[in-house]
Coordinates of C-alpha atoms in Angstrom, one line a residue:
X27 CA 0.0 0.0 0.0
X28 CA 1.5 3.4 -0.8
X29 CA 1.9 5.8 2.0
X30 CA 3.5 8.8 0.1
X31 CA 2.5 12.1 -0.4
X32 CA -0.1 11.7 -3.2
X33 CA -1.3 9.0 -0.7
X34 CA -1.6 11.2 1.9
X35 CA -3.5 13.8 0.3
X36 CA -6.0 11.3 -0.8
X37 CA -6.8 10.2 2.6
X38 CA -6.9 13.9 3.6
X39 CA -9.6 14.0 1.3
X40 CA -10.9 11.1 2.3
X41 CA -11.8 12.4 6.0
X42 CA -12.9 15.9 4.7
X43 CA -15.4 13.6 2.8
X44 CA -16.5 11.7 5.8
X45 CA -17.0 15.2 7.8
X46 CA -19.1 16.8 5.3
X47 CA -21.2 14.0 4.7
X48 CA -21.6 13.9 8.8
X49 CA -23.3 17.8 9.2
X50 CA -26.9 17.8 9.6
X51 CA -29.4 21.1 10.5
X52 CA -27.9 23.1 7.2
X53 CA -29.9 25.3 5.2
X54 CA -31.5 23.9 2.1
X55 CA -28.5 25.4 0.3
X56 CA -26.1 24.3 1.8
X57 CA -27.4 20.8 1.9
X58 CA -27.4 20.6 -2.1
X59 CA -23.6 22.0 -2.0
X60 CA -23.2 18.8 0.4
X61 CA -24.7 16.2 -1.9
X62 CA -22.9 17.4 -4.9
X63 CA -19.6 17.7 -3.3
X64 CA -20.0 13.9 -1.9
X65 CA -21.1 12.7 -5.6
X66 CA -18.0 15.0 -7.0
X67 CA -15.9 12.8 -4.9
X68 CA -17.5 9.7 -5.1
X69 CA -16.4 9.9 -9.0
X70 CA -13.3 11.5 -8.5
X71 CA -11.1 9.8 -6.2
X72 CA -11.6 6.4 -7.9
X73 CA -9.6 8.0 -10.7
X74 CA -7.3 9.1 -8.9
X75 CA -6.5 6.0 -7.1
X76 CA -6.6 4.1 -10.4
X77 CA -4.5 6.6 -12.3
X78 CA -1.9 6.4 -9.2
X79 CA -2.2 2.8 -9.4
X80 CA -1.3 3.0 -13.2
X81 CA 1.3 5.0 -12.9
X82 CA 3.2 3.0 -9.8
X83 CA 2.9 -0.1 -12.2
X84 CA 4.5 1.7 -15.1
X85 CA 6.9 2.7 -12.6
X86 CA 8.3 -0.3 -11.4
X87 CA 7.9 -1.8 -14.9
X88 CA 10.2 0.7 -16.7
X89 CA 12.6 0.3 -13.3
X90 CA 12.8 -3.2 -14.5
X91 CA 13.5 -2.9 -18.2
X92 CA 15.8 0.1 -17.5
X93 CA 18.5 -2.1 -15.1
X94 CA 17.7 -4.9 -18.1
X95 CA 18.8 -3.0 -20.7
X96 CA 21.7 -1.3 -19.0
X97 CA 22.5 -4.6 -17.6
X98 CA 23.0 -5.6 -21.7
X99 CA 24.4 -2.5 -23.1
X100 CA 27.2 -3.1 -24.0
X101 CA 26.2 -6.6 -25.7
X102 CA 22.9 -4.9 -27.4
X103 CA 23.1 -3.0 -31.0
X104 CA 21.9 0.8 -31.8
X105 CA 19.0 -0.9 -33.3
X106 CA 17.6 -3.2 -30.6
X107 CA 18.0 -0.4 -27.3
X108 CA 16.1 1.6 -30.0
X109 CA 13.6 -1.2 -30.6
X110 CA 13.4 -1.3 -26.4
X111 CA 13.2 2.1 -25.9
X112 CA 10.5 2.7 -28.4
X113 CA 8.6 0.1 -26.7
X114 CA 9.2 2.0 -23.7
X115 CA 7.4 5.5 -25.3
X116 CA 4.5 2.9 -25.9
X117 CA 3.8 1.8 -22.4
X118 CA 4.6 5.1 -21.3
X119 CA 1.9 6.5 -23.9
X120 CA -1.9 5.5 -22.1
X121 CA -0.5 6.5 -18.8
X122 CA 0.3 9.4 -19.9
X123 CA -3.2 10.2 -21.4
X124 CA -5.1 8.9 -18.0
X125 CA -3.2 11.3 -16.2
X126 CA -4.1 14.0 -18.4
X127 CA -7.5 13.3 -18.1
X128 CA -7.2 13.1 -14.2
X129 CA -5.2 16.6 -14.3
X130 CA -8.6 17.9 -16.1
X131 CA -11.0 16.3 -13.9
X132 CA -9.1 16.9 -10.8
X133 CA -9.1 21.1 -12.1
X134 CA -12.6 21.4 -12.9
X135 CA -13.6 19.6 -9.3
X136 CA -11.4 22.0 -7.6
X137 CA -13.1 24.9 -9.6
X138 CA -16.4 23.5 -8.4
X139 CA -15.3 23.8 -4.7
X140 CA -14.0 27.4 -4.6
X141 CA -17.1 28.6 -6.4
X142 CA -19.0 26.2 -3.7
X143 CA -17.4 27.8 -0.7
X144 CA -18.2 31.1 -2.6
X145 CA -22.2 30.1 -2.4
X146 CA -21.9 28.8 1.2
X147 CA -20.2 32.6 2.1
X148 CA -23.8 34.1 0.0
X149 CA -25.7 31.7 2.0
X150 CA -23.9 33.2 5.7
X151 CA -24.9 36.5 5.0
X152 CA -28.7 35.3 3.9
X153 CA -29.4 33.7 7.0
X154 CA -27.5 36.6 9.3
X155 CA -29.4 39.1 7.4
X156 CA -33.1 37.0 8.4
X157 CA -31.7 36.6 11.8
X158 CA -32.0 40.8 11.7
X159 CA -35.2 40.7 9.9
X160 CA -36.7 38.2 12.5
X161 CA -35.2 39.9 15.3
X162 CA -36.7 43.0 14.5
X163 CA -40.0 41.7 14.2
X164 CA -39.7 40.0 17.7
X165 CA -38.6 42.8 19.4
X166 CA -41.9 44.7 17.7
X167 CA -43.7 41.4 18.9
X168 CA -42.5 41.5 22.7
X169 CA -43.8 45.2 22.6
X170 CA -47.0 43.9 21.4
X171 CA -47.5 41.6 24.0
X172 CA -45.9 43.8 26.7
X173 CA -48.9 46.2 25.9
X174 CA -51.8 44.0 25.8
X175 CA -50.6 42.6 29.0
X176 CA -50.5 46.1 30.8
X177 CA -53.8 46.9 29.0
X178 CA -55.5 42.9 30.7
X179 CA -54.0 44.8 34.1
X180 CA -55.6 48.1 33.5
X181 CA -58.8 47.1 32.7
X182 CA -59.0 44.3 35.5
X183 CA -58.0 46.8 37.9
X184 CA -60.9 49.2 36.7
X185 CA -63.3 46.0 36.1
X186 CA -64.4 47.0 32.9
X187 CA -63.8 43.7 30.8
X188 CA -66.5 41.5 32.2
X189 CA -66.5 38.0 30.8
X190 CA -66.9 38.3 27.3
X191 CA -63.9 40.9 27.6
X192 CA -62.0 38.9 29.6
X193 CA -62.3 35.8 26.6
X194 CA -61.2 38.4 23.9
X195 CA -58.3 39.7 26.1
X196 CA -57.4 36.0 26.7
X197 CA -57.3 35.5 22.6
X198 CA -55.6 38.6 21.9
X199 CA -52.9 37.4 24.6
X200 CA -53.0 33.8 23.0
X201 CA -52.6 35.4 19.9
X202 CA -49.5 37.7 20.9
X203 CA -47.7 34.6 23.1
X204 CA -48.0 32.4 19.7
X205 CA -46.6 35.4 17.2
X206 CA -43.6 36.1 19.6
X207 CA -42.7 32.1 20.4
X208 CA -43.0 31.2 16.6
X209 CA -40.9 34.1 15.8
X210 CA -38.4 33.4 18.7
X211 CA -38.5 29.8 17.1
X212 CA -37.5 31.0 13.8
X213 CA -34.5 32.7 15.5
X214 CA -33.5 29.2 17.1
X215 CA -34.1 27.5 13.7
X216 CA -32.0 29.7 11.7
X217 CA -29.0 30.4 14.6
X218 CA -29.0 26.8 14.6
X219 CA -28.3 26.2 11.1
X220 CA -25.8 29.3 11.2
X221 CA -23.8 27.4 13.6
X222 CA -23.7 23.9 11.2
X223 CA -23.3 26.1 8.3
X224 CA -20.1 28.2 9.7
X225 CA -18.8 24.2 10.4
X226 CA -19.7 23.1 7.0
X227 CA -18.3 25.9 5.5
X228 CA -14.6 25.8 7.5
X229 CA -14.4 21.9 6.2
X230 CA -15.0 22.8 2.9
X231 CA -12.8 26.1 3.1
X232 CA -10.2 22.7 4.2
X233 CA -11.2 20.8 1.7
X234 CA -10.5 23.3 -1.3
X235 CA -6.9 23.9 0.6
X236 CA -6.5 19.6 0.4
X237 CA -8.1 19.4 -3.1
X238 CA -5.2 21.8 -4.2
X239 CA -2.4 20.2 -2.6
X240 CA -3.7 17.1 -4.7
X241 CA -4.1 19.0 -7.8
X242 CA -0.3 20.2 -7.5
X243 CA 0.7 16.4 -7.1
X244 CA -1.3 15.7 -10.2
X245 CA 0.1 18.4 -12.2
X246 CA 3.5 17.0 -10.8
X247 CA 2.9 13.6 -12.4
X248 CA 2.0 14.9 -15.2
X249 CA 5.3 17.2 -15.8
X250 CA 7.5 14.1 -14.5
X251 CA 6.0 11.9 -17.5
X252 CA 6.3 14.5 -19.9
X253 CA 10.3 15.1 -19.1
X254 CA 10.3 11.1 -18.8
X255 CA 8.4 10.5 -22.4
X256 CA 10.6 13.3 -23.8
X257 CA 14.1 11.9 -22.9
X258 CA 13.7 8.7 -23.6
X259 CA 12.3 10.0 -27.2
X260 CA 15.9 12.2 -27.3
X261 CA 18.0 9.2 -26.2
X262 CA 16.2 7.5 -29.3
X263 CA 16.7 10.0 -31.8
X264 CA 20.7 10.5 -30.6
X265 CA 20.9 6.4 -30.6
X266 CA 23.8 5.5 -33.2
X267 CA 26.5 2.6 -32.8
X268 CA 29.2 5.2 -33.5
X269 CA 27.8 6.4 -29.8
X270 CA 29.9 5.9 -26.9
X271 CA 28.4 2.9 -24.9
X272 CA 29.4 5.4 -21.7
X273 CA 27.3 8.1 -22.9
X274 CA 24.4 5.8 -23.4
X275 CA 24.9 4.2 -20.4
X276 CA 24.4 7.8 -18.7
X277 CA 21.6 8.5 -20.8
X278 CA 20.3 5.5 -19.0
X279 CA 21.1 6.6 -15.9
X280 CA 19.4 9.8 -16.4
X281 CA 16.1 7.7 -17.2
X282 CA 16.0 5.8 -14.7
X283 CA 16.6 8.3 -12.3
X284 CA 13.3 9.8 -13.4
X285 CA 11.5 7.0 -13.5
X286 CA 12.7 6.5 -9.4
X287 CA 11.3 10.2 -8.8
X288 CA 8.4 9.4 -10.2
X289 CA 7.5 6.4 -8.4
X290 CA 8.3 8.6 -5.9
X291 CA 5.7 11.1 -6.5
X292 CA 3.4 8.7 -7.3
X293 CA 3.5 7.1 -4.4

């Protein structure tokens, strides 16, 4: 099992995943942004982990042809380390594309999370700004039923209300009690889901920081197979039997020392 870094900021990932997909109490927003980040990754990372699986096997296979062939230089003609080194560009060919495609997908899906975390920051001030609006109205409701309650006092004092007065008093009051605890329940609703959301939104502000850590390793790969592909094409274009065998031999060197980083990176 690999444990380097391109490991390591998979399984970061990994547990950002399993964090998101634990919040519950968000905003109806917020809760879409959730879903589709756990269906982004759900596609994702299984590329990832197959493309870094592909590229750890092309690793350790060009490792072994490399030694092979240096092992036989000086016993193998111009035209047969060209033969093995073209058959080198080959296997080095569909890994090269996979990671490509990864690089892409890996881009856009980190694209997707900024402009996410950009929603979730629109979504913070919505709900602070109906925490105001509800606020407002409760402390107009309080006043309300502060009033009517002074007026129940007043007339009782004076015994004006009798008992048909005394019922509508007793609705009005109902009426008041239920306008200020709904509102006040609002205000618990929404704090609550301001509290999940500001929890939600630092693990995704973490994820976008791990999702670019892992797009940089990508892009890493990606440049490592490029330099690889392109030196092996160069030692294959300068390949001639009037070539030193130590020369080759360091080209070989070179090679394989490219191929070690990027198992390496890989990994």
């Amino acid at each position: 099992m690999s444990n380097g870094m391109l490991s390591q900021a998979i399984s970061n990932i990994q547990q950002l995943q399993a964090t998101i997909n634990g919040f519950s109490g968000l905003p109806q927003q917020a809760i879409a942004i959730q879903q589709s980040t756990s269906a982004l990754l759900n596609d994702l990372l299984p590329q990832v982990q197959e493309m870094q699986k592909q590229v750890l096997a092309l690793g350790i296979t060009l490792q072994s042809q490399l030694n092979q062939q240096m092992a036989i230089l000086n016993t193998q003609s111009a035209d047969q380390l060209r033969a093995a080194l073209q058959q080198v560009q080959t296997e080095i060919s569909p890994v090269d594309g996979l990671v490509n495609q990864t690089i892409t997908a890996g881009k856009a899906a980190n694209e997707k999370i900024i402009q996410d975390n950009i929603e979730l920051q629109q979504i913070d001030v919505s709900l602070q700004n109906s925490i105001a609006g509800l606020q407002s109205n409760l402390a107009g409701a309080n006043q309300q039923l502060d009033t009517l309650n002074k007026q129940k006092y007043y007339w009782l004092a004076l015994g004006i209300l009798g008992v048909p007065g005394l019922i509508a008093m007793a609705v009005e009051l109902s009426k008041a009690q239920d306008n200020v605890n709904g509102l006040q329940g609002q205000i618990n609703q929404i704090q609550q889901q301001i509290q999940s959301q500001q929890g939600f939104f630092t693990q995704t502000q973490s994820l976008s920081g791990n999702f670019t850590t892992l797009v940089d390793k990508l892009t890493g790969l990606g440049s490592a197979i490029t330099f690889l592909s392109r030196d092996i094409g160069n030692i294959t274009h300068d390949l001639d039997d009037d070539v030193p065998r130590q020369q080759i031999q360091l080209l070989f060197s070179v090679a394989l020392m490219e191929v070690n980083t990027l198992v390496t990176d890989a990994s």
